[in-house]
Amino acid sequence: MVADARVYEELKANILRGDYSPRQRLVEAELCEEFEASRFAVRAALQSLEADGLVERQRNRGARIREISLEEAVEITEVRMVVEGLVARRAAERVTDAQAATLREIGAAMRVAVASGDVGAYGDLNVRLHQTVREIASHAKATGIIARLHGQMIRHQFAMSRLPGRSSVSVVQHEAIIDAIAARDPDAAESAMRAHIASVIEALRTIAEADVRRG
Amino acid sequence: MVADARVYEELKANILRGDYSPRQRLVEAELCEEFEASRFAVRAALQSLEADGLVERQRNRGARIREISLEEAVEITEVRMVVEGLVARRAAERVTDAQAATLREIGAAMRVAVASGDVGAYGDLNVRLHQTVREIASHAKATGIIARLHGQMIRHQFAMSRLPGRSSVSVVQHEAIIDAIAARDPDAAESAMRAHIASVIEALRTIAEADVRRG
DNA sequence: CACGACAATATTGTCGACAATCTAGTTGCT
DNA sequence: AGCAACTAGATTGTCGACAATATTGTCGTG
């Protein structure tokens, strides 16, 4: 693999894993050591990560992990709401029987995870459900935008998954999405997906209020 | 202005103006001459334009203007449909009386442009209407995504504005959008905007069919 | 004429070195 | 102690040069 692509992939993976704090400095020389690459490769990777909205660079001051405010997180989620609504709609238009069965399996596994309080498994299934819907929809542009926005939300995603009762609310919403897609009802699928993500926005606002209260 | 930012802005403006053909080579050395900048600046600009989806670069083979197929144009427009729907919804939630009056003025000017067959003026008003809606909505993320997608559509935009009867169809749709926003009806605003852009998708399909017929 | 092989030229990829800028620490003064 | 000025070190910005790769042109052969 070419050096700059490698640095980009690895550094992005590290960022998405939450290895860095918001505003943390990313010093070129350190990255060169860490990834055993030249400054050329590191700089190219940083530029790409900046284009992804994960990193901000300021002239003569280097790169930092970009901080995503809750305000921005809400806007990102609003955009995701409508774009993922489009994806759900399209999935409902295209779903095969086999794909519908897969969705149902995921839904059943979610029920199990919620009942047993397994937040980690639930999170994985959540990711898997959304991914499956996107695969069924097969809409490259929408998928690309969702991926990009998702990367910017990683920090808030974690906070939300830890919200008490979050998974018992969302499992019902996930099931509504699955039902609508399996029923090949585009309008219902879009509505269900939007309602689900609207509740994510509410959850974000809940966190925002708690933060204000906590000072 | 810093060289790479300048090259980026100018080259992007040239691309958006339609100065280049799809797949046209962008040779670094030539760009260096044209913009009187170093290769460093030119390469940085090209990388940014690649991130914008306007240019594609292939290792050891340089940069080209990225060709946007009609298929991709349709997908782009579908995403725009839902994102601009969100923007219209939000504009309806936030619009002031003064802003509503501005929208109405634009709508009236559009009527005049259509009646007099002034396609160029109509195009400008079209741009202005959408921009005004975005300003009212004041949704940074949505606006950013729309701008980025718009850049990728520039070639198809031109073909569409030349479609016979296109402006008389869209002027009615624009008025519906204006009415709904001025009435502060988010649902109606979103529906009107989506209907408008859905008809853009149909127009794209019309072009695609004509192209197939023409061979 | 068409095709393959090879050379020449064009172009891109990348490096090390140096210049420019910023930040942190030290010193001197009030 | 607080502040300003200065210095040293850290870091980023950018260049020219060279290596690597792709493309084009030329030549020879059938």
mmCIF file of N, CA and C in Angstrom, chain A residues 101-177:
data_model
loop_
_atom_site.group_PDB
_atom_site.id
_atom_site.type_symbol
_atom_site.label_atom_id
_atom_site.label_comp_id
_atom_site.label_asym_id
_atom_site.label_seq_id
_atom_site.Cartn_x
_atom_site.Cartn_y
_atom_site.Cartn_z
ATOM 1 N N ALA A 101 -35.455 -11.171 5.182
ATOM 2 C CA ALA A 101 -35.227 -12.164 6.224
ATOM 3 C C ALA A 101 -34.009 -11.785 7.062
ATOM 4 N N THR A 102 -32.987 -11.316 6.402
ATOM 5 C CA THR A 102 -31.790 -10.866 7.122
ATOM 6 C C THR A 102 -32.124 -9.727 8.075
ATOM 7 N N LEU A 103 -32.894 -8.773 7.595
ATOM 8 C CA LEU A 103 -33.296 -7.661 8.457
ATOM 9 C C LEU A 103 -34.042 -8.172 9.692
ATOM 10 N N ARG A 104 -34.919 -9.123 9.485
ATOM 11 C CA ARG A 104 -35.693 -9.672 10.595
ATOM 12 C C ARG A 104 -34.803 -10.347 11.618
ATOM 13 N N GLU A 105 -33.811 -11.041 11.116
ATOM 14 C CA GLU A 105 -32.862 -11.705 12.027
ATOM 15 C C GLU A 105 -32.144 -10.677 12.895
ATOM 16 N N ILE A 106 -31.733 -9.622 12.256
ATOM 17 C CA ILE A 106 -31.045 -8.571 13.012
ATOM 18 C C ILE A 106 -31.975 -7.989 14.074
ATOM 19 N N GLY A 107 -33.228 -7.767 13.683
ATOM 20 C CA GLY A 107 -34.208 -7.236 14.623
ATOM 21 C C GLY A 107 -34.400 -8.158 15.822
ATOM 22 N N ALA A 108 -34.475 -9.453 15.550
ATOM 23 C CA ALA A 108 -34.654 -10.429 16.634
ATOM 24 C C ALA A 108 -33.431 -10.414 17.566
ATOM 25 N N ALA A 109 -32.270 -10.341 16.984
ATOM 26 C CA ALA A 109 -31.044 -10.322 17.789
ATOM 27 C C ALA A 109 -30.976 -9.058 18.651
ATOM 28 N N MET A 110 -31.528 -8.003 18.123
ATOM 29 C CA MET A 110 -31.568 -6.774 18.915
ATOM 30 C C MET A 110 -32.451 -6.927 20.141
ATOM 31 N N ARG A 111 -33.555 -7.557 19.954
ATOM 32 C CA ARG A 111 -34.465 -7.812 21.081
ATOM 33 C C ARG A 111 -33.743 -8.564 22.178
ATOM 34 N N VAL A 112 -32.996 -9.577 21.764
ATOM 35 C CA VAL A 112 -32.240 -10.382 22.717
ATOM 36 C C VAL A 112 -31.207 -9.514 23.451
ATOM 37 N N ALA A 113 -30.516 -8.710 22.685
ATOM 38 C CA ALA A 113 -29.465 -7.871 23.278
ATOM 39 C C ALA A 113 -30.049 -6.883 24.285
ATOM 40 N N VAL A 114 -31.177 -6.294 23.949
ATOM 41 C CA VAL A 114 -31.811 -5.347 24.859
ATOM 42 C C VAL A 114 -32.271 -6.071 26.135
ATOM 43 N N ALA A 115 -32.890 -7.228 25.945
ATOM 44 C CA ALA A 115 -33.418 -7.975 27.091
ATOM 45 C C ALA A 115 -32.289 -8.359 28.044
ATOM 46 N N SER A 116 -31.131 -8.657 27.508
ATOM 47 C CA SER A 116 -30.034 -9.083 28.365
ATOM 48 C C SER A 116 -29.121 -7.913 28.757
ATOM 49 N N GLY A 117 -29.506 -6.721 28.363
ATOM 50 C CA GLY A 117 -28.725 -5.547 28.773
ATOM 51 C C GLY A 117 -27.337 -5.483 28.174
ATOM 52 N N ASP A 118 -27.153 -6.150 27.039
ATOM 53 C CA ASP A 118 -25.841 -6.180 26.391
ATOM 54 C C ASP A 118 -25.695 -4.984 25.431
ATOM 55 N N VAL A 119 -25.240 -3.884 25.994
ATOM 56 C CA VAL A 119 -25.176 -2.629 25.226
ATOM 57 C C VAL A 119 -24.196 -2.723 24.056
ATOM 58 N N GLY A 120 -23.096 -3.423 24.302
ATOM 59 C CA GLY A 120 -22.092 -3.556 23.246
ATOM 60 C C GLY A 120 -22.628 -4.306 22.031
ATOM 61 N N ALA A 121 -23.281 -5.423 22.313
ATOM 62 C CA ALA A 121 -23.841 -6.212 21.206
ATOM 63 C C ALA A 121 -24.918 -5.411 20.479
ATOM 64 N N TYR A 122 -25.702 -4.708 21.263
ATOM 65 C CA TYR A 122 -26.766 -3.907 20.654
ATOM 66 C C TYR A 122 -26.172 -2.863 19.703
ATOM 67 N N GLY A 123 -25.102 -2.246 20.157
ATOM 68 C CA GLY A 123 -24.442 -1.250 19.319
ATOM 69 C C GLY A 123 -23.972 -1.855 17.999
ATOM 70 N N ASP A 124 -23.375 -3.025 18.084
ATOM 71 C CA ASP A 124 -22.921 -3.703 16.860
ATOM 72 C C ASP A 124 -24.087 -4.020 15.927
ATOM 73 N N LEU A 125 -25.163 -4.490 16.513
ATOM 74 C CA LEU A 125 -26.340 -4.823 15.700
ATOM 75 C C LEU A 125 -26.942 -3.570 15.070
ATOM 76 N N ASN A 126 -26.904 -2.505 15.807
ATOM 77 C CA ASN A 126 -27.369 -1.217 15.292
ATOM 78 C C ASN A 126 -26.605 -0.843 14.030
ATOM 79 N N VAL A 127 -25.285 -0.920 14.144
ATOM 80 C CA VAL A 127 -24.430 -0.634 12.991
ATOM 81 C C VAL A 127 -24.777 -1.575 11.835
ATOM 82 N N ARG A 128 -24.954 -2.829 12.172
ATOM 83 C CA ARG A 128 -25.207 -3.824 11.140
ATOM 84 C C ARG A 128 -26.551 -3.591 10.440
ATOM 85 N N LEU A 129 -27.534 -3.205 11.212
ATOM 86 C CA LEU A 129 -28.846 -2.949 10.618
ATOM 87 C C LEU A 129 -28.758 -1.807 9.615
ATOM 88 N N HIS A 130 -28.169 -0.693 10.069
ATOM 89 C CA HIS A 130 -28.086 0.471 9.177
ATOM 90 C C HIS A 130 -27.276 0.141 7.919
ATOM 91 N N GLN A 131 -26.226 -0.632 8.130
ATOM 92 C CA GLN A 131 -25.402 -1.004 6.988
ATOM 93 C C GLN A 131 -26.161 -1.883 6.001
ATOM 94 N N THR A 132 -26.917 -2.805 6.533
ATOM 95 C CA THR A 132 -27.704 -3.700 5.669
ATOM 96 C C THR A 132 -28.731 -2.896 4.873
ATOM 97 N N VAL A 133 -29.358 -1.956 5.534
ATOM 98 C CA VAL A 133 -30.338 -1.116 4.836
ATOM 99 C C VAL A 133 -29.646 -0.375 3.677
ATOM 100 N N ARG A 134 -28.466 0.130 3.950
ATOM 101 C CA ARG A 134 -27.738 0.857 2.906
ATOM 102 C C ARG A 134 -27.356 -0.054 1.746
ATOM 103 N N GLU A 135 -26.995 -1.277 2.066
ATOM 104 C CA GLU A 135 -26.632 -2.217 1.004
ATOM 105 C C GLU A 135 -27.845 -2.541 0.141
ATOM 106 N N ILE A 136 -28.972 -2.727 0.775
ATOM 107 C CA ILE A 136 -30.195 -3.013 0.015
ATOM 108 C C ILE A 136 -30.531 -1.815 -0.882
ATOM 109 N N ALA A 137 -30.416 -0.643 -0.333
ATOM 110 C CA ALA A 137 -30.748 0.582 -1.081
ATOM 111 C C ALA A 137 -29.778 0.778 -2.247
ATOM 112 N N SER A 138 -28.535 0.485 -2.014
ATOM 113 C CA SER A 138 -27.491 0.620 -3.040
ATOM 114 C C SER A 138 -27.528 1.992 -3.709
ATOM 115 N N HIS A 139 -27.341 2.985 -2.888
ATOM 116 C CA HIS A 139 -27.334 4.376 -3.379
ATOM 117 C C HIS A 139 -25.986 4.969 -2.989
ATOM 118 N N ALA A 140 -25.096 5.002 -3.965
ATOM 119 C CA ALA A 140 -23.700 5.341 -3.679
ATOM 120 C C ALA A 140 -23.537 6.729 -3.066
ATOM 121 N N LYS A 141 -24.224 7.687 -3.616
ATOM 122 C CA LYS A 141 -24.069 9.062 -3.129
ATOM 123 C C LYS A 141 -24.533 9.219 -1.689
ATOM 124 N N ALA A 142 -25.716 8.681 -1.431
ATOM 125 C CA ALA A 142 -26.245 8.774 -0.072
ATOM 126 C C ALA A 142 -25.317 8.053 0.904
ATOM 127 N N THR A 143 -24.871 6.890 0.507
ATOM 128 C CA THR A 143 -23.981 6.104 1.360
ATOM 129 C C THR A 143 -22.685 6.875 1.656
ATOM 130 N N GLY A 144 -22.153 7.506 0.641
ATOM 131 C CA GLY A 144 -20.924 8.280 0.818
ATOM 132 C C GLY A 144 -21.103 9.407 1.812
ATOM 133 N N ILE A 145 -22.214 10.110 1.687
ATOM 134 C CA ILE A 145 -22.466 11.227 2.593
ATOM 135 C C ILE A 145 -22.665 10.746 4.031
ATOM 136 N N ILE A 146 -23.397 9.660 4.171
ATOM 137 C CA ILE A 146 -23.625 9.110 5.505
ATOM 138 C C ILE A 146 -22.300 8.709 6.154
ATOM 139 N N ALA A 147 -21.450 8.046 5.389
ATOM 140 C CA ALA A 147 -20.150 7.636 5.938
ATOM 141 C C ALA A 147 -19.355 8.843 6.419
ATOM 142 N N ARG A 148 -19.369 9.866 5.619
ATOM 143 C CA ARG A 148 -18.599 11.036 5.962
ATOM 144 C C ARG A 148 -19.142 11.726 7.216
ATOM 145 N N LEU A 149 -20.443 11.849 7.285
ATOM 146 C CA LEU A 149 -21.054 12.475 8.445
ATOM 147 C C LEU A 149 -20.845 11.615 9.692
ATOM 148 N N HIS A 150 -20.899 10.318 9.498
ATOM 149 C CA HIS A 150 -20.736 9.401 10.618
ATOM 150 C C HIS A 150 -19.383 9.600 11.293
ATOM 151 N N GLY A 151 -18.372 9.738 10.500
ATOM 152 C CA GLY A 151 -17.034 9.945 11.054
ATOM 153 C C GLY A 151 -16.953 11.155 11.969
ATOM 154 N N GLN A 152 -17.753 12.155 11.632
ATOM 155 C CA GLN A 152 -17.715 13.385 12.424
ATOM 156 C C GLN A 152 -18.491 13.260 13.748
ATOM 157 N N MET A 153 -19.232 12.188 13.882
ATOM 158 C CA MET A 153 -20.118 12.054 15.032
ATOM 159 C C MET A 153 -19.611 11.097 16.088
ATOM 160 N N ILE A 154 -18.450 10.588 15.889
ATOM 161 C CA ILE A 154 -18.024 9.437 16.658
ATOM 162 C C ILE A 154 -18.054 9.670 18.162
ATOM 163 N N ARG A 155 -17.667 10.836 18.575
ATOM 164 C CA ARG A 155 -17.614 11.165 19.994
ATOM 165 C C ARG A 155 -19.011 11.218 20.601
ATOM 166 N N HIS A 156 -19.912 11.848 19.887
ATOM 167 C CA HIS A 156 -21.278 11.967 20.397
ATOM 168 C C HIS A 156 -22.004 10.627 20.353
ATOM 169 N N GLN A 157 -21.635 9.818 19.405
ATOM 170 C CA GLN A 157 -22.206 8.485 19.285
ATOM 171 C C GLN A 157 -22.005 7.685 20.567
ATOM 172 N N PHE A 158 -20.810 7.804 21.097
ATOM 173 C CA PHE A 158 -20.465 7.078 22.306
ATOM 174 C C PHE A 158 -21.321 7.549 23.472
ATOM 175 N N ALA A 159 -21.409 8.854 23.636
ATOM 176 C CA ALA A 159 -22.212 9.413 24.727
ATOM 177 C C ALA A 159 -23.655 8.944 24.637
ATOM 178 N N MET A 160 -24.147 8.883 23.410
ATOM 179 C CA MET A 160 -25.548 8.506 23.248
ATOM 180 C C MET A 160 -25.824 7.042 23.541
ATOM 181 N N SER A 161 -24.900 6.208 23.142
ATOM 182 C CA SER A 161 -25.119 4.785 23.379
ATOM 183 C C SER A 161 -25.145 4.506 24.879
ATOM 184 N N ARG A 162 -24.599 5.433 25.652
ATOM 185 C CA ARG A 162 -24.564 5.244 27.098
ATOM 186 C C ARG A 162 -25.776 5.850 27.807
ATOM 187 N N LEU A 163 -26.653 6.478 27.039
ATOM 188 C CA LEU A 163 -27.846 7.078 27.634
ATOM 189 C C LEU A 163 -28.765 5.990 28.172
ATOM 190 N N PRO A 164 -29.181 6.099 29.412
ATOM 191 C CA PRO A 164 -30.031 5.056 29.973
ATOM 192 C C PRO A 164 -31.332 4.920 29.196
ATOM 193 N N GLY A 165 -31.706 3.693 28.932
ATOM 194 C CA GLY A 165 -32.960 3.427 28.250
ATOM 195 C C GLY A 165 -32.933 3.668 26.761
ATOM 196 N N ARG A 166 -31.816 4.123 26.274
ATOM 197 C CA ARG A 166 -31.736 4.459 24.858
ATOM 198 C C ARG A 166 -32.041 3.251 23.976
ATOM 199 N N SER A 167 -31.485 2.117 24.350
ATOM 200 C CA SER A 167 -31.643 0.973 23.455
ATOM 201 C C SER A 167 -33.068 0.432 23.458
ATOM 202 N N SER A 168 -33.782 0.548 24.574
ATOM 203 C CA SER A 168 -35.154 0.020 24.565
ATOM 204 C C SER A 168 -36.076 0.907 23.725
ATOM 205 N N VAL A 169 -35.753 2.189 23.650
ATOM 206 C CA VAL A 169 -36.508 3.068 22.749
ATOM 207 C C VAL A 169 -36.166 2.745 21.298
ATOM 208 N N SER A 170 -34.888 2.632 21.019
ATOM 209 C CA SER A 170 -34.503 2.496 19.616
ATOM 210 C C SER A 170 -34.823 1.124 19.042
ATOM 211 N N VAL A 171 -34.895 0.089 19.884
ATOM 212 C CA VAL A 171 -35.194 -1.225 19.333
ATOM 213 C C VAL A 171 -36.587 -1.224 18.696
ATOM 214 N N VAL A 172 -37.524 -0.519 19.311
ATOM 215 C CA VAL A 172 -38.875 -0.428 18.748
ATOM 216 C C VAL A 172 -38.829 0.300 17.412
ATOM 217 N N GLN A 173 -38.050 1.359 17.367
ATOM 218 C CA GLN A 173 -37.923 2.133 16.133
ATOM 219 C C GLN A 173 -37.255 1.311 15.036
ATOM 220 N N HIS A 174 -36.243 0.560 15.432
ATOM 221 C CA HIS A 174 -35.582 -0.292 14.441
ATOM 222 C C HIS A 174 -36.549 -1.305 13.849
ATOM 223 N N GLU A 175 -37.379 -1.829 14.708
ATOM 224 C CA GLU A 175 -38.347 -2.812 14.232
ATOM 225 C C GLU A 175 -39.344 -2.185 13.270
ATOM 226 N N ALA A 176 -39.732 -0.976 13.546
ATOM 227 C CA ALA A 176 -40.649 -0.287 12.633
ATOM 228 C C ALA A 176 -39.988 -0.094 11.267
ATOM 229 N N ILE A 177 -38.717 0.213 11.277
ATOM 230 C CA ILE A 177 -37.986 0.363 10.014
ATOM 231 C C ILE A 177 -37.968 -0.966 9.261
#
